[in-house]
Amino acid sequence: MNDILFALLTWIGTQTGYTIPETMPNIVMTERYNMCAQYGIDNKGTCTAANLAGFYDKNLTIYLRHSFDPTDANDRSDLLHELVHYVQWHNGRNNSECLGKLEVEAYELQDQWRTNAGLKPTTDPFKLIMLSASCEA
C-alpha cells in the first residue's frame, strides 16, 4: 500500500506544486456506516444516500470502505481524492479557503487522474458549481 500512496502523492505534487508530507497518512478500512458516523452522519438512510467512499479526518487518517481494493483503479481514484485533502491540509489550505473550493480541487484532480488512467470522469459538473457557489455566499 505504501507504494500506491507514494505514487499517488507524487502525482498530486507534480500536478499541484504542493509540498508533499514526509509522513504517510494512516489508512483505516471500515464499514460504510462507521465511516458515516466518523464523518458526522448518524442516519443510516442519509449514509446510504451519501454513498461515502472515503474521507480524510484532518488527523492524518484516511477512512476507506472495507471493500477497498488497492488493485482497482476506481478505488485508487477514491484514495487519490482523499490524499488531495491530506495534502491540502498539510499545505495550510484549510485555514484560508472555503472547504467547497478544496472539494472542487479534489474532484477535479481525481477526474484528471481517472482520465490519465483511461477511466471516465465521474464528477457531475453541476456538483462542482454548487460546491464553488457555497463559497460565494
PDB file of C-alpha atoms in Angstrom:
ATOM      1  CA  MET A   1       0.000   0.000   0.000  1.00  0.00           C
ATOM      2  CA  ASN A   2       2.895   2.391   0.703  1.00  0.00           C
ATOM      3  CA  ASP A   3       3.971   2.151  -2.949  1.00  0.00           C
ATOM      4  CA  ILE A   4       0.488   3.196  -4.072  1.00  0.00           C
ATOM      5  CA  LEU A   5       0.392   6.050  -1.547  1.00  0.00           C
ATOM      6  CA  PHE A   6       3.814   7.265  -2.657  1.00  0.00           C
ATOM      7  CA  ALA A   7       2.877   7.122  -6.360  1.00  0.00           C
ATOM      8  CA  LEU A   8      -0.408   8.976  -5.830  1.00  0.00           C
ATOM      9  CA  LEU A   9       1.194  11.606  -3.585  1.00  0.00           C
ATOM     10  CA  THR A  10       3.972  12.140  -6.129  1.00  0.00           C
ATOM     11  CA  TRP A  11       1.368  12.584  -8.868  1.00  0.00           C
ATOM     12  CA  ILE A  12      -0.534  15.119  -6.739  1.00  0.00           C
ATOM     13  CA  GLY A  13       2.685  17.045  -6.137  1.00  0.00           C
ATOM     14  CA  THR A  14       3.532  17.214  -9.837  1.00  0.00           C
ATOM     15  CA  GLN A  15       0.031  18.399 -10.733  1.00  0.00           C
ATOM     16  CA  THR A  16      -0.341  21.000  -7.997  1.00  0.00           C
ATOM     17  CA  GLY A  17       3.065  22.150  -6.798  1.00  0.00           C
ATOM     18  CA  TYR A  18       2.037  21.338  -3.225  1.00  0.00           C
ATOM     19  CA  THR A  19       4.666  20.247  -0.746  1.00  0.00           C
ATOM     20  CA  ILE A  20       4.132  16.548  -0.118  1.00  0.00           C
ATOM     21  CA  PRO A  21       4.252  15.482   3.544  1.00  0.00           C
ATOM     22  CA  GLU A  22       7.121  13.226   4.555  1.00  0.00           C
ATOM     23  CA  THR A  23       4.813  11.102   6.689  1.00  0.00           C
ATOM     24  CA  MET A  24       2.181   8.858   5.203  1.00  0.00           C
ATOM     25  CA  PRO A  25      -1.396   9.174   6.418  1.00  0.00           C
ATOM     26  CA  ASN A  26      -2.973   6.423   8.478  1.00  0.00           C
ATOM     27  CA  ILE A  27      -5.348   4.327   6.393  1.00  0.00           C
ATOM     28  CA  VAL A  28      -8.351   2.771   8.134  1.00  0.00           C
ATOM     29  CA  MET A  29     -10.610   0.323   6.326  1.00  0.00           C
ATOM     30  CA  THR A  30     -14.072   0.243   7.838  1.00  0.00           C
ATOM     31  CA  GLU A  31     -17.764  -0.353   7.191  1.00  0.00           C
ATOM     32  CA  ARG A  32     -19.645   2.450   5.446  1.00  0.00           C
ATOM     33  CA  TYR A  33     -21.891   3.134   8.466  1.00  0.00           C
ATOM     34  CA  ASN A  34     -18.844   3.522  10.712  1.00  0.00           C
ATOM     35  CA  MET A  35     -17.329   5.896   8.145  1.00  0.00           C
ATOM     36  CA  CYS A  36     -20.539   7.904   8.124  1.00  0.00           C
ATOM     37  CA  ALA A  37     -20.560   8.075  11.919  1.00  0.00           C
ATOM     38  CA  GLN A  38     -16.925   9.263  11.919  1.00  0.00           C
ATOM     39  CA  TYR A  39     -17.907  11.853   9.298  1.00  0.00           C
ATOM     40  CA  GLY A  40     -20.889  13.030  11.355  1.00  0.00           C
ATOM     41  CA  ILE A  41     -23.740  11.304   9.505  1.00  0.00           C
ATOM     42  CA  ASP A  42     -25.801   9.360  12.047  1.00  0.00           C
ATOM     43  CA  ASN A  43     -28.869   8.490   9.939  1.00  0.00           C
ATOM     44  CA  LYS A  44     -28.458   5.191   8.028  1.00  0.00           C
ATOM     45  CA  GLY A  45     -30.681   6.381   5.184  1.00  0.00           C
ATOM     46  CA  THR A  46     -28.635   9.548   4.776  1.00  0.00           C
ATOM     47  CA  CYS A  47     -25.466   7.459   4.934  1.00  0.00           C
ATOM     48  CA  THR A  48     -26.676   5.161   2.167  1.00  0.00           C
ATOM     49  CA  ALA A  49     -27.714   8.140   0.020  1.00  0.00           C
ATOM     50  CA  ALA A  50     -24.357   9.858   0.591  1.00  0.00           C
ATOM     51  CA  ASN A  51     -22.559   6.824  -0.886  1.00  0.00           C
ATOM     52  CA  LEU A  52     -19.461   7.799   1.065  1.00  0.00           C
ATOM     53  CA  ALA A  53     -16.390   6.034  -0.361  1.00  0.00           C
ATOM     54  CA  GLY A  54     -13.885   7.639   1.982  1.00  0.00           C
ATOM     55  CA  PHE A  55     -12.913  10.753   3.877  1.00  0.00           C
ATOM     56  CA  TYR A  56      -9.959  12.480   5.495  1.00  0.00           C
ATOM     57  CA  ASP A  57     -10.410  13.409   9.132  1.00  0.00           C
ATOM     58  CA  LYS A  58      -7.682  16.066   9.423  1.00  0.00           C
ATOM     59  CA  ASN A  59      -5.796  13.933  11.959  1.00  0.00           C
ATOM     60  CA  LEU A  60      -3.594  12.186   9.407  1.00  0.00           C
ATOM     61  CA  THR A  61      -6.232   9.476   8.914  1.00  0.00           C
ATOM     62  CA  ILE A  62      -7.992   8.479   5.719  1.00  0.00           C
ATOM     63  CA  TYR A  63     -11.031   6.262   6.128  1.00  0.00           C
ATOM     64  CA  LEU A  64     -11.901   3.957   3.220  1.00  0.00           C
ATOM     65  CA  ARG A  65     -14.724   1.461   2.893  1.00  0.00           C
ATOM     66  CA  HIS A  66     -13.763  -2.068   3.933  1.00  0.00           C
ATOM     67  CA  SER A  67     -14.174  -3.358   0.363  1.00  0.00           C
ATOM     68  CA  PHE A  68     -11.423  -1.015  -0.907  1.00  0.00           C
ATOM     69  CA  ASP A  69      -9.209  -2.876  -3.383  1.00  0.00           C
ATOM     70  CA  PRO A  70      -5.828  -1.212  -3.996  1.00  0.00           C
ATOM     71  CA  THR A  71      -5.503  -3.040  -7.332  1.00  0.00           C
ATOM     72  CA  ASP A  72      -8.742  -1.484  -8.641  1.00  0.00           C
ATOM     73  CA  ALA A  73      -8.203   1.839 -10.442  1.00  0.00           C
ATOM     74  CA  ASN A  74     -11.642   3.120  -9.425  1.00  0.00           C
ATOM     75  CA  ASP A  75     -10.801   2.523  -5.775  1.00  0.00           C
ATOM     76  CA  ARG A  76      -7.380   4.133  -6.209  1.00  0.00           C
ATOM     77  CA  SER A  77      -9.117   7.225  -7.592  1.00  0.00           C
ATOM     78  CA  ASP A  78     -11.159   7.418  -4.361  1.00  0.00           C
ATOM     79  CA  LEU A  79      -7.926   7.175  -2.376  1.00  0.00           C
ATOM     80  CA  LEU A  80      -6.363   9.900  -4.525  1.00  0.00           C
ATOM     81  CA  HIS A  81      -9.287  12.207  -3.734  1.00  0.00           C
ATOM     82  CA  GLU A  82      -8.724  11.762  -0.001  1.00  0.00           C
ATOM     83  CA  LEU A  83      -4.968  12.174  -0.421  1.00  0.00           C
ATOM     84  CA  VAL A  84      -5.609  15.534  -2.086  1.00  0.00           C
ATOM     85  CA  HIS A  85      -7.355  16.640   1.122  1.00  0.00           C
ATOM     86  CA  TYR A  86      -4.450  15.291   3.184  1.00  0.00           C
ATOM     87  CA  VAL A  87      -2.009  17.348   1.090  1.00  0.00           C
ATOM     88  CA  GLN A  88      -4.248  20.447   1.135  1.00  0.00           C
ATOM     89  CA  TRP A  89      -4.352  20.378   4.939  1.00  0.00           C
ATOM     90  CA  HIS A  90      -0.614  19.766   5.141  1.00  0.00           C
ATOM     91  CA  ASN A  91      -0.116  22.878   2.990  1.00  0.00           C
ATOM     92  CA  GLY A  92      -2.405  25.008   5.174  1.00  0.00           C
ATOM     93  CA  ARG A  93      -5.122  25.499   2.579  1.00  0.00           C
ATOM     94  CA  ASN A  94      -7.817  24.583   5.116  1.00  0.00           C
ATOM     95  CA  ASN A  95      -7.013  27.756   7.062  1.00  0.00           C
ATOM     96  CA  SER A  96      -7.558  30.191   4.222  1.00  0.00           C
ATOM     97  CA  GLU A  97     -10.125  28.764   1.836  1.00  0.00           C
ATOM     98  CA  CYS A  98     -13.707  27.649   1.771  1.00  0.00           C
ATOM     99  CA  LEU A  99     -14.000  23.885   2.085  1.00  0.00           C
ATOM    100  CA  GLY A 100     -16.172  23.817  -1.056  1.00  0.00           C
ATOM    101  CA  LYS A 101     -13.234  25.059  -3.146  1.00  0.00           C
ATOM    102  CA  LEU A 102     -10.966  22.433  -1.623  1.00  0.00           C
ATOM    103  CA  GLU A 103     -13.538  19.781  -2.503  1.00  0.00           C
ATOM    104  CA  VAL A 104     -13.750  21.067  -6.092  1.00  0.00           C
ATOM    105  CA  GLU A 105      -9.973  20.818  -6.431  1.00  0.00           C
ATOM    106  CA  ALA A 106     -10.019  17.247  -5.101  1.00  0.00           C
ATOM    107  CA  TYR A 107     -12.750  16.214  -7.545  1.00  0.00           C
ATOM    108  CA  GLU A 108     -11.015  17.893 -10.481  1.00  0.00           C
ATOM    109  CA  LEU A 109      -7.706  16.196  -9.692  1.00  0.00           C
ATOM    110  CA  GLN A 110      -9.486  12.874  -9.194  1.00  0.00           C
ATOM    111  CA  ASP A 111     -11.122  13.145 -12.619  1.00  0.00           C
ATOM    112  CA  GLN A 112      -7.845  14.222 -14.235  1.00  0.00           C
ATOM    113  CA  TRP A 113      -6.153  11.149 -12.736  1.00  0.00           C
ATOM    114  CA  ARG A 114      -9.060   8.962 -13.865  1.00  0.00           C
ATOM    115  CA  THR A 115      -8.750  10.286 -17.429  1.00  0.00           C
ATOM    116  CA  ASN A 116      -4.995   9.648 -17.405  1.00  0.00           C
ATOM    117  CA  ALA A 117      -5.708   6.098 -16.195  1.00  0.00           C
ATOM    118  CA  GLY A 118      -8.158   5.500 -19.057  1.00  0.00           C
ATOM    119  CA  LEU A 119     -11.242   5.802 -16.839  1.00  0.00           C
ATOM    120  CA  LYS A 120     -14.227   8.044 -17.329  1.00  0.00           C
ATOM    121  CA  PRO A 121     -14.520  11.140 -15.126  1.00  0.00           C
ATOM    122  CA  THR A 122     -17.221  10.709 -12.509  1.00  0.00           C
ATOM    123  CA  THR A 123     -17.861  14.198 -11.201  1.00  0.00           C
ATOM    124  CA  ASP A 124     -21.062  15.943 -12.181  1.00  0.00           C
ATOM    125  CA  PRO A 125     -20.151  19.486 -13.347  1.00  0.00           C
ATOM    126  CA  PHE A 126     -23.251  20.831 -11.585  1.00  0.00           C
ATOM    127  CA  LYS A 127     -21.918  19.446  -8.302  1.00  0.00           C
ATOM    128  CA  LEU A 128     -18.690  21.422  -8.795  1.00  0.00           C
ATOM    129  CA  ILE A 129     -20.652  24.593  -9.491  1.00  0.00           C
ATOM    130  CA  MET A 130     -22.710  24.100  -6.331  1.00  0.00           C
ATOM    131  CA  LEU A 131     -19.624  23.435  -4.211  1.00  0.00           C
ATOM    132  CA  SER A 132     -17.970  26.598  -5.539  1.00  0.00           C
ATOM    133  CA  ALA A 133     -21.166  28.597  -5.114  1.00  0.00           C
ATOM    134  CA  SER A 134     -21.314  27.626  -1.457  1.00  0.00           C
ATOM    135  CA  CYS A 135     -18.119  29.641  -1.041  1.00  0.00           C
ATOM    136  CA  GLU A 136     -19.608  32.776  -2.557  1.00  0.00           C
ATOM    137  CA  ALA A 137     -22.420  33.111  -0.036  1.00  0.00           C
TER     138      ALA A 137
END
